[in-house]
Coordinates of C-alpha atoms in Angstrom, one line a residue:
M1 CA 9.2 42.8 58.7
R2 CA 6.5 40.4 59.9
G3 CA 3.8 42.8 58.5
R4 CA 5.5 42.6 55.1
G5 CA 5.6 38.9 55.4
Y6 CA 1.8 38.8 56.0
L7 CA 1.2 41.2 53.1
A8 CA 3.4 39.1 50.8
F9 CA 1.5 36.0 51.8
F10 CA -1.9 37.7 51.1
V11 CA -0.8 39.0 47.7
G12 CA 0.6 35.6 46.8
I13 CA -2.7 33.9 47.7
S14 CA -4.6 36.5 45.7
L15 CA -2.5 36.0 42.6
T16 CA -2.8 32.2 43.0
A17 CA -6.5 32.4 43.1
W18 CA -6.6 34.6 40.1
T19 CA -4.3 32.3 38.2
C20 CA -6.4 29.3 39.1
Y21 CA -9.5 31.1 37.8
F22 CA -7.7 32.1 34.6
V23 CA -6.5 28.6 33.9
M24 CA -9.9 27.1 34.7
E25 CA -11.9 29.5 32.6
E26 CA -9.7 30.6 29.8
Q27 CA -6.6 28.5 29.3
Q28 CA -8.4 25.1 29.6
K29 CA -11.2 26.5 27.4
L30 CA -8.6 27.3 24.7
Q31 CA -6.9 23.9 25.1
V32 CA -10.3 22.1 24.8
Q33 CA -11.2 24.2 21.8
A34 CA -7.8 23.5 20.1
G35 CA -8.1 19.7 20.7
F36 CA -11.7 19.8 19.3
Q37 CA -10.5 21.7 16.3
R38 CA -7.7 19.3 15.6
D39 CA -10.1 16.3 15.8
A40 CA -12.5 18.0 13.4
E41 CA -9.8 18.9 10.9
K42 CA -8.5 15.3 11.1
V43 CA -11.9 13.8 10.3
A44 CA -12.4 16.3 7.4
R45 CA -8.9 15.6 6.1
D46 CA -9.3 11.8 6.4
T47 CA -12.7 12.0 4.6
Q48 CA -11.2 14.0 1.7
S49 CA -8.2 11.7 1.4
R50 CA -10.4 8.6 1.4
L51 CA -12.7 10.1 -1.3
Q52 CA -9.6 11.1 -3.3
I53 CA -8.4 7.5 -3.3
Y54 CA -11.8 6.3 -4.5
F55 CA -12.0 9.1 -7.2
D56 CA -8.5 8.0 -8.4
S57 CA -10.0 4.6 -9.0
L58 CA -12.8 6.3 -11.0
H59 CA -10.1 8.1 -13.1
G60 CA -8.4 4.7 -13.6
M61 CA -11.7 3.2 -15.0
K62 CA -12.0 6.3 -17.2
G63 CA -8.5 5.7 -18.4
V64 CA -9.3 2.2 -19.5
Y65 CA -12.1 3.5 -21.7
A66 CA -9.7 6.2 -23.0
V67 CA -7.7 3.4 -24.5
N68 CA -10.7 1.5 -25.8
D69 CA -14.2 3.0 -25.8
R70 CA -15.7 -0.3 -26.7
I71 CA -15.1 -2.2 -23.5
D72 CA -17.6 -5.1 -23.3
R73 CA -19.2 -6.7 -20.3
L74 CA -16.6 -9.5 -20.0
H75 CA -13.7 -7.0 -19.9
F76 CA -15.5 -4.8 -17.4
H77 CA -16.2 -7.8 -15.2
R78 CA -12.6 -8.9 -15.3
Y79 CA -11.3 -5.4 -14.6
V80 CA -13.5 -5.1 -11.5
N81 CA -12.6 -8.5 -10.3
E82 CA -8.9 -7.5 -10.5
L83 CA -9.6 -4.5 -8.3
K84 CA -10.7 -6.8 -5.4
I85 CA -13.1 -4.2 -4.2
D86 CA -14.3 -6.3 -1.2
K87 CA -10.8 -6.1 0.3
R88 CA -9.1 -3.0 -1.2
Y89 CA -12.2 -0.7 -1.5
P90 CA -14.8 -1.9 1.0
G91 CA -16.5 1.6 0.9
F92 CA -17.8 0.8 -2.6
Q93 CA -21.4 -0.5 -3.0
A94 CA -20.9 -1.1 -6.8
L95 CA -19.0 -0.1 -9.9
Q96 CA -21.1 0.7 -12.9
F97 CA -21.1 1.7 -16.5
V98 CA -24.0 3.9 -17.7
R99 CA -24.6 3.7 -21.5
V100 CA -26.0 6.7 -23.4
V101 CA -28.7 5.2 -25.8
P102 CA -30.7 7.3 -28.2
E103 CA -34.5 6.6 -28.5
A104 CA -34.1 5.1 -31.9
Q105 CA -31.5 2.5 -30.8
L106 CA -33.4 1.5 -27.6
P107 CA -35.0 -1.8 -28.9
A108 CA -31.8 -3.0 -30.4
F109 CA -29.9 -2.1 -27.2
V110 CA -32.3 -4.1 -25.0
E111 CA -32.1 -7.1 -27.3
R112 CA -28.3 -7.0 -27.3
V113 CA -28.1 -7.0 -23.5
K114 CA -30.5 -10.0 -23.3
R115 CA -28.4 -12.0 -25.7
D116 CA -25.1 -11.1 -24.0
T117 CA -23.6 -14.4 -22.7
S118 CA -20.0 -13.2 -22.2
V119 CA -20.2 -13.4 -18.4
D120 CA -23.4 -15.4 -17.7
P121 CA -23.9 -18.3 -20.3
K122 CA -27.7 -17.9 -19.8
G123 CA -27.6 -14.2 -20.8
Y124 CA -30.1 -11.8 -19.3
P125 CA -33.5 -12.8 -20.8
D126 CA -35.4 -10.9 -18.0
F127 CA -33.5 -7.6 -18.6
Y128 CA -35.8 -4.6 -18.9
L129 CA -35.6 -0.8 -18.6
H130 CA -37.1 0.9 -15.5
P131 CA -38.7 3.3 -14.8
A132 CA -40.3 4.0 -18.2
S133 CA -39.1 7.3 -19.8
A134 CA -39.8 9.0 -23.1
R135 CA -36.8 11.3 -22.7
S136 CA -34.0 10.9 -25.2
P137 CA -31.2 10.1 -24.9
H138 CA -31.6 7.5 -22.2
Y139 CA -28.9 6.9 -19.6
I140 CA -29.1 3.2 -18.8
I141 CA -27.0 1.2 -16.2
E142 CA -25.6 -1.5 -18.5
Y143 CA -22.9 -3.0 -16.3
T144 CA -22.9 -3.2 -12.5
E145 CA -20.4 -5.1 -10.5
P146 CA -20.9 -7.0 -8.4
L147 CA -24.3 -7.9 -9.9
K148 CA -25.3 -9.8 -6.7
G149 CA -27.0 -7.4 -4.4
N150 CA -27.3 -4.7 -7.1
E151 CA -29.9 -6.4 -9.3
N152 CA -32.3 -3.6 -8.9
A153 CA -29.9 -1.1 -10.5
F154 CA -29.4 -3.3 -13.6
G155 CA -31.3 -1.6 -16.4
L156 CA -32.2 1.5 -14.4
D157 CA -32.9 4.5 -16.8
L158 CA -31.4 7.5 -15.1
S159 CA -33.0 9.9 -17.5
A160 CA -36.3 9.4 -15.6
L161 CA -34.7 10.5 -12.3
P162 CA -34.2 14.3 -12.2
Q163 CA -31.4 14.3 -9.6
H164 CA -29.4 11.8 -11.5
L165 CA -30.1 13.4 -14.8
K166 CA -28.9 16.8 -13.7
A167 CA -25.6 15.4 -12.4
L168 CA -25.1 13.4 -15.7
E169 CA -25.7 16.4 -17.9
L170 CA -23.2 18.5 -15.8
G171 CA -20.6 15.7 -16.0
R172 CA -21.2 15.3 -19.8
D173 CA -20.7 19.1 -20.4
S174 CA -17.8 19.6 -18.0
G175 CA -15.9 16.4 -18.6
E176 CA -15.2 16.1 -14.9
I177 CA -16.3 13.8 -12.0
V178 CA -19.7 14.8 -10.7
A179 CA -21.4 13.5 -7.6
T180 CA -25.1 13.3 -6.9
G181 CA -26.8 14.7 -3.8
R182 CA -28.4 12.5 -1.2
I183 CA -30.1 9.6 -2.8
T184 CA -31.7 6.3 -1.6
L185 CA -30.1 3.5 -3.5
V186 CA -32.5 1.3 -5.4
Q187 CA -30.5 -1.8 -4.4
D188 CA -30.6 -0.8 -0.7
A189 CA -33.8 -1.7 1.3
S190 CA -32.6 -0.1 4.5
G191 CA -33.2 3.4 3.1
E192 CA -29.7 4.6 4.2
P193 CA -28.4 7.8 2.5
G194 CA -26.0 7.2 -0.4
F195 CA -24.6 9.0 -3.4
V196 CA -23.0 8.2 -6.8
A197 CA -19.9 9.7 -8.4
R198 CA -19.6 9.4 -12.1
A199 CA -17.0 10.3 -14.7
P200 CA -17.9 10.8 -18.4
V201 CA -16.5 8.6 -21.2
Y202 CA -16.2 9.9 -24.7
R203 CA -15.4 8.4 -28.1
N204 CA -11.8 8.2 -29.0
D205 CA -10.1 10.4 -31.6
V206 CA -12.7 13.2 -31.6
P207 CA -12.2 16.8 -30.4
L208 CA -13.5 17.6 -26.9
E209 CA -12.7 21.3 -26.6
T210 CA -16.2 22.7 -26.5
T211 CA -19.4 21.7 -24.7
A212 CA -21.1 20.9 -28.1
Q213 CA -18.2 18.6 -29.0
R214 CA -18.4 16.8 -25.7
R215 CA -22.2 16.3 -26.0
E216 CA -21.7 14.9 -29.5
A217 CA -18.9 12.5 -28.4
I218 CA -20.4 11.2 -25.1
V219 CA -20.5 7.4 -24.9
G220 CA -21.5 6.8 -21.3
F221 CA -20.3 7.2 -17.7
V222 CA -18.2 5.1 -15.3
A223 CA -19.6 5.3 -11.8
I224 CA -19.0 4.4 -8.2
V225 CA -21.9 3.8 -5.8
F226 CA -21.4 4.6 -2.1
R227 CA -23.4 4.1 1.1
M228 CA -22.6 7.0 3.4
N229 CA -22.6 5.0 6.6
T230 CA -20.3 2.4 5.1
L231 CA -18.0 5.1 3.8
M232 CA -17.8 7.0 7.0
R233 CA -17.3 3.8 9.0
E234 CA -13.9 3.5 7.3
V235 CA -13.0 7.2 7.9
V236 CA -14.0 7.9 11.5
D237 CA -12.7 6.0 14.5
P238 CA -15.8 4.7 16.4
A239 CA -14.1 5.6 19.7
L240 CA -13.9 9.2 18.6
L241 CA -17.7 9.3 18.0
E242 CA -18.2 8.9 21.8
H243 CA -16.8 12.4 22.1
L244 CA -17.7 14.0 18.8
H245 CA -21.0 14.4 16.9
L246 CA -20.6 14.6 13.2
R247 CA -23.3 15.7 10.7
I248 CA -22.7 16.0 6.9
E249 CA -25.2 17.9 4.8
D250 CA -25.2 18.4 1.0
G251 CA -24.7 22.1 0.1
G252 CA -25.6 21.6 -3.6
F253 CA -23.5 22.2 -6.7
Q254 CA -20.6 24.6 -6.3
N255 CA -21.7 26.8 -9.2
G256 CA -25.4 26.2 -8.8
K257 CA -28.2 27.6 -6.7
P258 CA -28.8 26.3 -3.1
L259 CA -31.0 23.2 -2.6
D260 CA -34.8 23.6 -2.6
P261 CA -36.3 23.9 0.9
G262 CA -38.2 20.6 0.5
V263 CA -35.0 18.6 -0.2
D264 CA -33.5 16.7 2.6
P265 CA -29.7 17.6 2.6
L266 CA -28.6 15.1 5.3
M267 CA -25.9 12.8 4.1
Y268 CA -24.6 11.4 7.4
D269 CA -25.4 11.7 11.1
S270 CA -23.1 9.9 13.5
D271 CA -26.0 9.7 16.0
G272 CA -28.1 7.9 13.4
R273 CA -26.4 4.6 14.2
V274 CA -25.2 3.2 17.5
E275 CA -21.5 2.4 17.6
S276 CA -21.6 1.1 21.2
H277 CA -24.1 0.4 24.0
Q278 CA -23.0 3.5 26.0
E279 CA -25.3 6.5 26.2
R280 CA -24.3 9.6 24.4
A281 CA -23.0 12.4 26.5
E282 CA -24.4 15.9 26.5
L283 CA -23.1 18.4 23.9
V284 CA -20.7 21.1 25.2
P285 CA -22.2 24.6 24.5
G286 CA -20.1 26.7 22.1
L287 CA -17.9 23.7 21.1
V288 CA -19.0 23.6 17.4
T289 CA -17.3 24.1 14.1
Q290 CA -18.0 23.3 10.5
T291 CA -16.0 23.0 7.2
V292 CA -16.9 22.8 3.5
L293 CA -15.6 19.8 1.7
P294 CA -15.6 19.8 -2.2
V295 CA -16.9 16.5 -3.5
G296 CA -17.5 15.9 -7.2
Q297 CA -18.4 19.6 -8.0
R298 CA -20.7 19.6 -4.9
N299 CA -20.1 21.1 -1.5
W300 CA -20.5 18.9 1.6
I301 CA -21.0 20.9 4.8
M302 CA -19.4 19.0 7.7
K303 CA -20.7 20.1 11.1
F304 CA -18.9 19.0 14.3
E305 CA -20.1 19.3 17.9
G306 CA -18.2 18.2 21.0
R307 CA -19.5 16.2 23.9
A308 CA -18.8 16.5 27.5
G309 CA -16.4 13.9 28.8
S310 CA -12.7 13.2 29.4
R311 CA -11.6 14.2 25.9
Y312 CA -13.2 17.7 25.9
G313 CA -13.7 18.1 29.7
R314 CA -11.8 20.4 32.0
S315 CA -9.2 18.8 34.2
Q316 CA -9.0 19.9 37.9
L317 CA -5.4 18.7 38.2
P318 CA -3.7 21.8 36.8
V319 CA -5.8 24.1 39.1
V320 CA -4.9 22.0 42.1
L321 CA -1.2 22.0 41.2
I322 CA -1.2 25.8 40.7
G323 CA -3.0 26.3 44.0
V324 CA -0.6 24.1 45.9
A325 CA 2.4 25.8 44.2
G326 CA 1.0 29.3 44.7
F327 CA 0.3 28.6 48.4
T328 CA 3.7 27.1 48.9
I329 CA 5.5 30.0 47.0
S330 CA 3.5 32.6 49.0
G331 CA 4.4 31.0 52.3
L332 CA 8.1 30.8 51.2
I333 CA 8.2 34.4 50.3
A334 CA 6.6 35.4 53.6
L335 CA 9.1 33.3 55.5
L336 CA 11.9 34.8 53.5
L337 CA 10.8 38.3 54.3
V338 CA 10.4 37.5 58.0
A339 CA 13.7 35.7 58.2
N340 CA 15.7 38.5 56.7
R341 CA 18.9 37.1 58.1
R342 CA 18.7 34.3 55.6
E343 CA 18.5 36.6 52.7
S344 CA 22.1 36.2 51.9
D345 CA 21.9 32.4 51.9
A346 CA 18.8 32.6 49.7
R347 CA 20.7 34.8 47.2
H348 CA 23.5 32.4 47.0
G349 CA 21.0 29.6 46.5
L350 CA 19.4 31.5 43.7
E351 CA 22.7 32.1 42.0
F352 CA 23.5 28.5 42.3
S353 CA 20.1 27.6 40.7
L354 CA 20.8 30.0 37.9
K355 CA 24.2 28.3 37.3
E356 CA 22.5 24.9 37.3
L357 CA 19.9 26.2 34.9
E358 CA 22.6 27.5 32.6
L359 CA 24.5 24.2 32.8
Q360 CA 21.3 22.3 32.0
K361 CA 20.7 24.6 29.1
N362 CA 24.2 23.8 27.8
N363 CA 23.5 20.1 28.3
V364 CA 20.2 20.4 26.4
E365 CA 22.0 22.2 23.5
E366 CA 24.7 19.4 23.4
A367 CA 22.0 16.8 23.5
R368 CA 20.2 18.5 20.6
N369 CA 23.4 18.6 18.6
D370 CA 24.0 14.9 19.4
L371 CA 20.5 14.1 18.3
S372 CA 21.0 15.9 15.0
R373 CA 24.1 13.9 14.4
V374 CA 22.2 10.7 15.2
V375 CA 19.5 11.6 12.8
A376 CA 22.1 12.2 10.0
T377 CA 23.7 8.9 10.9
L378 CA 20.4 7.1 10.7
K379 CA 19.7 8.6 7.3
Q380 CA 23.1 7.5 6.1
A381 CA 22.5 4.0 7.6
Q382 CA 19.2 3.8 5.8
T383 CA 20.8 4.6 2.5
N384 CA 23.6 2.1 3.3
L385 CA 21.1 -0.5 4.3
Q386 CA 19.2 -0.2 1.0
T387 CA 22.5 -0.4 -0.9
S388 CA 23.6 -3.5 1.1
E389 CA 20.3 -5.2 0.5
K390 CA 20.7 -4.7 -3.3
M391 CA 24.1 -6.3 -3.1
A392 CA 23.0 -9.0 -0.6
S393 CA 22.0 -11.4 -3.4
L394 CA 25.5 -11.1 -5.0
G395 CA 27.1 -11.9 -1.6
A396 CA 24.8 -14.9 -1.3
L397 CA 26.1 -16.0 -4.7
V398 CA 29.7 -15.8 -3.5
A399 CA 29.0 -17.9 -0.4
G400 CA 27.0 -20.5 -2.3
V401 CA 29.5 -20.9 -5.1
A402 CA 32.4 -21.1 -2.6
H403 CA 30.6 -23.8 -0.7
E404 CA 29.8 -25.7 -3.9
L405 CA 33.4 -25.5 -5.2
N406 CA 34.8 -27.1 -2.1
T407 CA 33.6 -30.6 -3.2
P408 CA 34.8 -30.8 -6.8
I409 CA 38.1 -29.1 -6.1
G410 CA 38.7 -31.3 -3.0
N411 CA 38.0 -34.4 -5.0
S412 CA 40.4 -33.2 -7.8
L413 CA 43.1 -32.5 -5.2
L414 CA 42.7 -35.8 -3.5
T415 CA 42.7 -37.7 -6.9
A416 CA 45.7 -35.8 -8.1
S417 CA 47.6 -36.7 -4.9
A418 CA 46.7 -40.3 -5.3
L419 CA 47.7 -40.3 -8.9
G420 CA 51.1 -38.8 -7.9
D421 CA 51.6 -41.6 -5.4
M422 CA 50.8 -44.2 -8.0
V423 CA 53.2 -42.6 -10.5
R424 CA 56.0 -42.6 -7.9
D425 CA 55.3 -46.2 -7.0
F426 CA 55.3 -47.1 -10.7
E427 CA 58.7 -45.5 -11.1
R428 CA 60.1 -47.3 -8.0
R429 CA 58.9 -50.7 -9.2
L430 CA 60.3 -50.0 -12.7
K431 CA 63.8 -49.2 -11.3
E432 CA 63.8 -52.1 -8.8
D433 CA 62.4 -54.8 -10.9
G434 CA 64.1 -53.8 -14.2
G435 CA 60.9 -54.3 -16.0
L436 CA 57.2 -54.7 -15.6
K437 CA 54.6 -57.3 -16.5
R438 CA 51.9 -56.4 -19.0
S439 CA 49.2 -56.9 -16.3
A440 CA 50.9 -54.4 -14.0
L441 CA 51.2 -51.8 -16.7
E442 CA 47.5 -52.3 -17.7
S443 CA 46.5 -52.0 -14.0
H444 CA 48.5 -48.8 -13.7
L445 CA 47.0 -47.3 -16.9
G446 CA 43.5 -48.2 -15.7
D447 CA 44.0 -46.5 -12.4
A448 CA 45.5 -43.5 -14.1
R449 CA 42.6 -43.3 -16.5
K450 CA 40.0 -43.5 -13.7
A451 CA 41.9 -40.8 -11.8
C452 CA 41.9 -38.6 -14.9
D453 CA 38.1 -39.2 -15.4
I454 CA 37.5 -38.2 -11.7
M455 CA 39.5 -35.0 -12.0
T456 CA 38.0 -34.2 -15.4
S457 CA 34.4 -34.6 -14.0
S458 CA 35.2 -32.6 -10.8
L459 CA 37.0 -29.8 -12.6
T460 CA 34.2 -29.6 -15.3
R461 CA 31.6 -29.3 -12.4
A462 CA 33.8 -26.5 -10.9
A463 CA 34.1 -24.8 -14.2
D464 CA 30.4 -24.9 -14.8
L465 CA 29.8 -23.3 -11.3
I466 CA 32.4 -20.6 -12.0
T467 CA 30.8 -19.9 -15.4
S468 CA 27.3 -19.6 -13.8
F469 CA 28.7 -17.4 -11.0
K470 CA 30.6 -15.2 -13.5
Q471 CA 27.6 -14.7 -15.7
V472 CA 25.3 -13.9 -12.7
A473 CA 27.8 -11.6 -11.1
V474 CA 28.6 -9.7 -14.3
D475 CA 24.9 -9.3 -15.0
Q476 CA 24.1 -8.0 -11.5
A477 CA 27.2 -5.8 -11.2
S478 CA 27.0 -4.3 -14.7
G479 CA 23.3 -3.9 -15.1
Q480 CA 23.7 -4.1 -18.9
R481 CA 20.9 -5.0 -21.3
R482 CA 21.4 -8.0 -23.6
R483 CA 19.6 -10.9 -25.2
F484 CA 19.4 -14.0 -23.0
R485 CA 17.4 -17.2 -22.5
L486 CA 15.3 -17.4 -19.4
D487 CA 16.2 -21.0 -18.6
E488 CA 19.9 -20.2 -18.7
V489 CA 19.5 -17.3 -16.2
L490 CA 17.4 -19.5 -14.0
H491 CA 19.9 -22.3 -14.2
D492 CA 22.8 -20.0 -13.2
T493 CA 20.8 -18.5 -10.3
L494 CA 19.7 -21.9 -9.0
A495 CA 23.3 -23.2 -9.2
T496 CA 24.4 -20.5 -6.8
Y497 CA 21.7 -21.5 -4.3
A498 CA 22.4 -25.3 -4.6
A499 CA 24.0 -25.5 -1.2
Q500 CA 21.3 -23.5 0.6
L501 CA 18.5 -25.5 -1.1
R502 CA 20.2 -28.8 -0.2
R503 CA 20.7 -27.8 3.5
A504 CA 17.0 -26.8 3.7
S505 CA 16.0 -30.2 2.0
C506 CA 14.2 -28.2 -0.6
S507 CA 13.4 -29.7 -4.0
V508 CA 13.0 -27.5 -7.0
T509 CA 10.9 -28.4 -10.0
V510 CA 11.5 -26.2 -13.1
D511 CA 9.2 -26.0 -16.1
V512 CA 10.7 -23.3 -18.4
P513 CA 10.8 -23.7 -22.2
A514 CA 14.1 -23.2 -23.9
D515 CA 12.6 -20.8 -26.5
L516 CA 11.8 -18.0 -24.0
V517 CA 14.4 -15.4 -25.2
F518 CA 14.4 -11.9 -23.6
D519 CA 16.0 -8.6 -24.7
S520 CA 16.1 -7.0 -21.2
Y521 CA 18.3 -6.8 -18.1
P522 CA 19.4 -10.3 -16.9
G523 CA 21.2 -8.9 -13.8
S524 CA 18.0 -7.3 -12.6
L525 CA 16.0 -10.5 -13.3
S526 CA 18.6 -12.6 -11.5
Q527 CA 18.4 -10.3 -8.5
V528 CA 14.6 -10.7 -8.4
L529 CA 14.9 -14.5 -8.6
S530 CA 17.6 -14.5 -5.9
N531 CA 15.4 -12.4 -3.5
L532 CA 12.3 -14.6 -4.1
I533 CA 14.3 -17.9 -3.6
G534 CA 15.9 -16.4 -0.5
N535 CA 12.5 -15.3 0.8
A536 CA 11.1 -18.8 0.3
L537 CA 14.1 -20.3 2.3
L538 CA 14.0 -17.7 5.1
H539 CA 10.2 -17.3 5.5
G540 CA 8.3 -20.0 3.6
F541 CA 10.2 -23.0 4.9
D542 CA 11.0 -21.7 8.4
G543 CA 10.4 -24.4 10.9
R544 CA 9.9 -27.1 8.3
D545 CA 12.2 -30.1 7.5
D546 CA 11.6 -30.0 3.8
G547 CA 9.8 -28.1 1.1
T548 CA 9.1 -27.9 -2.6
L549 CA 9.6 -24.9 -4.9
W550 CA 7.9 -24.9 -8.4
I551 CA 9.2 -22.6 -11.0
S552 CA 7.3 -22.4 -14.3
A553 CA 7.1 -20.0 -17.3
R554 CA 5.0 -19.6 -20.4
R555 CA 4.6 -17.2 -23.2
E556 CA 1.6 -14.9 -22.9
G557 CA 0.8 -13.4 -26.3
P558 CA 3.5 -12.3 -28.8
D559 CA 5.5 -10.1 -26.5
L560 CA 4.9 -11.1 -22.9
A561 CA 6.0 -14.0 -20.6
V562 CA 4.5 -15.2 -17.3
L563 CA 7.0 -16.4 -14.7
Q564 CA 5.6 -18.1 -11.6
L565 CA 7.4 -19.1 -8.4
R566 CA 5.3 -21.2 -6.1
D567 CA 6.1 -23.0 -2.8
N568 CA 4.3 -25.1 -0.2
G569 CA 5.6 -23.2 2.8
V570 CA 3.8 -21.6 5.7
G571 CA 2.1 -18.9 3.6
M572 CA 1.1 -15.4 4.8
T573 CA -1.9 -13.8 6.5
D574 CA -3.9 -11.0 4.8
V575 CA -2.2 -8.4 7.1
V576 CA 1.3 -9.5 6.0
L577 CA 0.2 -9.9 2.4
H578 CA -1.2 -6.3 2.4
K579 CA 2.2 -4.9 3.6
I580 CA 4.6 -7.2 1.8
F581 CA 5.9 -4.4 -0.6
D582 CA 6.2 -1.8 2.2
P583 CA 9.8 -0.7 2.8
F584 CA 11.3 -1.9 6.2
F585 CA 8.4 -4.3 6.8
T586 CA 9.6 -7.8 7.8
T587 CA 8.4 -10.6 10.0
K588 CA 12.1 -11.5 10.6
M589 CA 13.5 -8.3 12.0
G590 CA 16.7 -9.2 13.8
Q591 CA 16.7 -12.7 12.4
G592 CA 18.1 -12.1 8.9
G593 CA 15.4 -9.9 7.4
S594 CA 15.9 -6.3 6.6
G595 CA 12.4 -5.5 5.2
L596 CA 13.8 -4.2 1.9
G597 CA 13.9 -7.4 -0.2
M598 CA 10.3 -7.4 -1.6
N599 CA 10.3 -3.6 -1.9
I600 CA 13.4 -3.8 -4.1
V601 CA 11.8 -6.7 -6.1
Y602 CA 8.7 -4.6 -6.7
N603 CA 10.8 -1.6 -7.8
I604 CA 13.0 -3.7 -10.2
V605 CA 10.0 -5.5 -11.7
T606 CA 7.9 -2.4 -12.3
S607 CA 10.6 0.2 -13.0
V608 CA 13.5 -1.7 -14.6
L609 CA 11.8 -4.7 -16.2
K610 CA 8.6 -2.8 -17.0
G611 CA 6.4 -5.7 -15.8
T612 CA 3.9 -6.4 -13.0
I613 CA 4.0 -8.6 -9.9
R614 CA 1.2 -10.3 -8.0
V615 CA 1.6 -12.2 -4.8
E616 CA -1.1 -14.7 -3.5
S617 CA -0.9 -16.6 -0.3
V618 CA -2.9 -18.8 2.0
P619 CA -1.7 -19.5 5.5
A620 CA -0.3 -23.1 5.9
E621 CA -0.8 -23.7 2.1
G622 CA 2.1 -21.8 0.5
T623 CA 2.7 -18.7 -1.5
S624 CA 2.6 -17.9 -5.3
V625 CA 4.5 -15.0 -6.9
T626 CA 3.5 -14.3 -10.5
L627 CA 5.6 -12.0 -12.7
V628 CA 4.3 -10.7 -16.1
L629 CA 7.3 -9.4 -18.1
P630 CA 7.8 -8.1 -21.6
L631 CA 10.1 -10.2 -23.7
W632 CA 11.7 -7.0 -25.1
L633 CA 11.9 -3.4 -24.0
K634 CA 11.0 -0.6 -26.3
E635 CA 13.6 2.0 -27.0
D636 CA 11.4 4.9 -25.9
V637 CA 10.7 3.1 -22.6
L638 CA 14.4 2.7 -22.0
Q639 CA 15.2 6.3 -22.7
A640 CA 12.4 7.4 -20.4

């Protein structure tokens, strides 16, 4: 029995050593390879998603020209300013419009640009075409935004640049977005790699089925200019570059021949710029992969290499644990074989362990079922929370109106009681004295008249509040479309918030003309106003003794109205402003905020009222909410 124990111990140690070797050489190698592959796929996926967002902006610019192919410099300038590219799209270098100009029209085109004072009152007297080219037609950068920092691109004739010309002709013939290969931007003195993505713009109301038709109808191109280092800085986490080397090369057009041997294909190299002062670790042999990313009818080849370190290194802890466990298990087996008399106890212990394992398995299954029920409950709670938030404004109306009705009804009740006492006293005096003096009768009539006036004023105030509440409640509950005046809906909504505004010492200034008549959904508009006023009270004036709310409206053209709500509250930071319409985002979680108010406002304004909403805010200076709403909704929009 002792010899069997020694043999079992030797076999156990051998198996442990083999397992440690397997884990060290194979298993960890597979784990490192899998982690490296996940990181590479994430970088490639993030790059493609970011480019798709930018290309969607390019499609949006193309859509503007699809509505009106005669967009002038002023409208292009305003459109780009509204995009706020420095905050929303920091990966852009510039947005451009490239005009197609035949040779015969070139002098007139140059003269027209010089005299264009729509954006700059001085015009552009120094405008000229560069480089010189005799090729017709000319592809000239007419608009570039922002102009500051991109002056060298203004007036650039792309027909003289073969790489740009090839991409332009491909985009013209295909009608799709086309990207250039690696270029050095004329407006960039650093020489960093860049590229340009362009989408063709055609004349309206002409057929575009064939290549010849598209060539005949071409007007120009909308373009986005990128710096590769700036673009990739948004995509790749700098901390990841300590463990991962990324190199992007241009593979040429998808349906074209490969690049010429003399052309530099390098678009981006993560080792080309230093993200930190740490030295780069050595590359891990064999830890490489690559993927092909389609970008504007071109192929980008993304090559990844892993570096030695904690992220892709081999950990010794599993090997140590396996060795200790193997040595312990081998010793135990040897001891069990030597101590044969304890075999029965060991069997009982094993059976007990199996029962415990079965019990734990059952507990895990029960826990899984409980978790499934919790998930279903959470989903239902989310739905109920959204429904409750939509009805919260109506509940606030009930509370506000009930509070406001206490004063006029209480005054009426007190006056009626006093009037009853006066009447009873008058009857008593009439019986006891057998008659009344004229002065006593006139005094009694004066008191009665004053009591009636008080009751009439108080009950009229209560009736007005109830009328306002009924109209707001019916509108929000029914959701029916009708004609209404904006000032009346605003008056009814403010009436229901009178108590809360008074408690917050908040003054309201209203500048709404009486001739703003809508044919829309007053209930939805009232809910939007209620949520915005509630937000101002909960967030804007939090921690302040008083505040001011300005509400103004004006007509914008024949069928639009601009409604603005502005306060002098605490304002919002850029981070909060960026997330204000996200569902379940709130700075008052657990303090009265659900995170659904502004998300519901956005959905109502854009989906029900068919308008737009813009929020501007500066910390410590207040917040401004601007709604642009149609005065009447078209039938086809309502049916859709």
